[in-house]
XYZ file of C-alpha atoms in Angstrom:
129
model
C -7.729 37.018 -28.762
C -6.916 33.709 -30.504
C -3.650 33.432 -28.560
C -5.500 33.875 -25.245
C -8.021 31.153 -26.143
C -5.243 28.731 -27.050
C -3.368 29.516 -23.826
C -6.525 29.009 -21.794
C -7.233 25.697 -23.550
C -3.678 24.492 -22.889
C -3.826 25.542 -19.231
C -7.137 23.706 -18.818
C -5.767 20.560 -20.473
C -2.662 20.626 -18.278
C -4.765 21.024 -15.119
C -6.841 17.958 -16.084
C -3.665 15.919 -16.571
C -2.365 16.900 -13.139
C -5.757 16.370 -11.468
C -6.080 12.846 -12.875
C -2.482 12.074 -11.896
C -3.280 13.056 -8.300
C -6.105 10.511 -8.153
C -3.912 7.772 -9.618
C -1.243 7.992 -6.925
C -0.105 4.589 -5.664
C -1.312 3.613 -2.176
C 2.271 3.180 -0.952
C 5.512 5.091 -0.834
C 9.069 3.806 -0.911
C 11.214 4.074 2.193
C 14.739 3.103 3.175
C 15.561 0.689 5.989
C 18.650 -1.120 7.259
C 17.728 -3.875 4.768
C 17.230 -1.577 1.769
C 14.178 -0.165 0.013
C 10.719 -1.170 1.217
C 7.140 -0.188 0.543
C 5.629 2.023 3.259
C 2.230 3.424 4.099
C 1.502 7.167 3.894
C 3.086 7.675 7.362
C 6.319 5.964 6.283
C 5.649 2.775 8.270
C 7.114 -0.391 6.750
C 4.738 -2.715 4.909
C 4.908 -6.508 5.059
C 3.624 -9.584 3.234
C 2.569 -12.906 4.791
C 3.501 -16.340 3.379
C 0.181 -17.863 4.471
C -1.800 -15.502 2.222
C -2.850 -16.860 -1.150
C -3.115 -14.745 -4.298
C -5.669 -12.055 -3.540
C -6.782 -13.583 -0.210
C -5.661 -12.635 3.301
C -5.109 -15.386 5.878
C -4.523 -12.775 8.614
C -7.803 -12.103 10.447
C -8.930 -11.551 14.046
C -5.996 -11.317 16.503
C -3.552 -11.598 13.598
C -4.986 -8.423 12.022
C -4.673 -6.646 15.392
C -0.907 -7.319 15.397
C -0.629 -6.838 11.636
C -2.958 -3.953 10.702
C -3.992 -4.099 7.054
C -3.267 -1.379 4.505
C -6.915 -0.388 4.089
C -8.370 0.608 0.745
C -11.304 3.008 0.535
C -14.405 2.297 -1.545
C -13.341 5.047 -3.969
C -9.834 3.603 -4.507
C -9.039 1.994 -7.858
C -6.550 -0.777 -8.633
C -3.710 0.317 -10.904
C -0.343 -0.998 -12.027
C 0.867 -3.713 -9.650
C -1.701 -2.672 -7.022
C -4.987 -4.509 -6.529
C -7.724 -4.327 -3.929
C -8.887 -7.490 -2.186
C -11.972 -8.162 -0.081
C -11.297 -9.353 3.446
C -13.354 -11.900 5.412
C -15.040 -9.025 7.318
C -16.017 -7.303 4.049
C -13.464 -4.499 4.327
C -11.021 -3.735 1.507
C -7.239 -4.125 1.589
C -4.460 -3.110 -0.782
C -2.270 -5.823 -2.304
C 0.921 -5.448 -4.339
C 1.655 -8.007 -7.032
C -1.110 -10.187 -5.560
C 0.238 -10.049 -1.978
C -1.905 -8.321 0.678
C -0.062 -5.535 2.541
C 0.184 -5.000 6.314
C 2.008 -2.853 8.858
C 3.309 -4.323 12.146
C 1.914 -3.041 15.471
C 5.340 -3.299 17.171
C 7.075 -1.013 14.665
C 7.367 2.320 16.512
C 8.639 4.701 13.833
C 9.260 5.017 10.111
C 12.109 2.728 9.064
C 11.471 0.111 11.777
C 11.503 -3.463 10.414
C 10.906 -5.506 13.570
C 8.330 -7.709 11.824
C 10.721 -9.015 9.158
C 11.144 -12.776 9.603
C 8.478 -12.977 12.319
C 6.594 -16.266 12.863
C 9.421 -18.541 11.703
C 10.089 -16.412 8.654
C 6.472 -16.145 7.429
C 6.462 -12.318 7.408
C 8.581 -10.383 4.898
C 9.376 -6.804 4.012
C 7.245 -5.651 1.077
C 9.728 -4.553 -1.554
C 9.128 -2.285 -4.528
């Protein structure tokens, strides 16, 4: 009986560890492109950073955000590690990595595309892990 109780306690503890790890998953993945490793969204689309952003503040709003969709954060998401959540001008939330807000590029068609790298006289860059 004692052995069963200990096994049950261990199984319960292990399940809590795995459950909390699932909630702490980073908001990005790592993908491979012609220019090496990059951060991607859940669909594998390349993420970018913008030189005109300041630490924790996006300068890409309106038509810019139509061409450069933001990596949205949900109200339940929590910042962790190098990831933070910033508030946008419209009140929505956006993921940032190492202080730099993250975006996809509307003209990228498939996972691995990097057509936005260097766009706008070099102001847009691949987000690298």
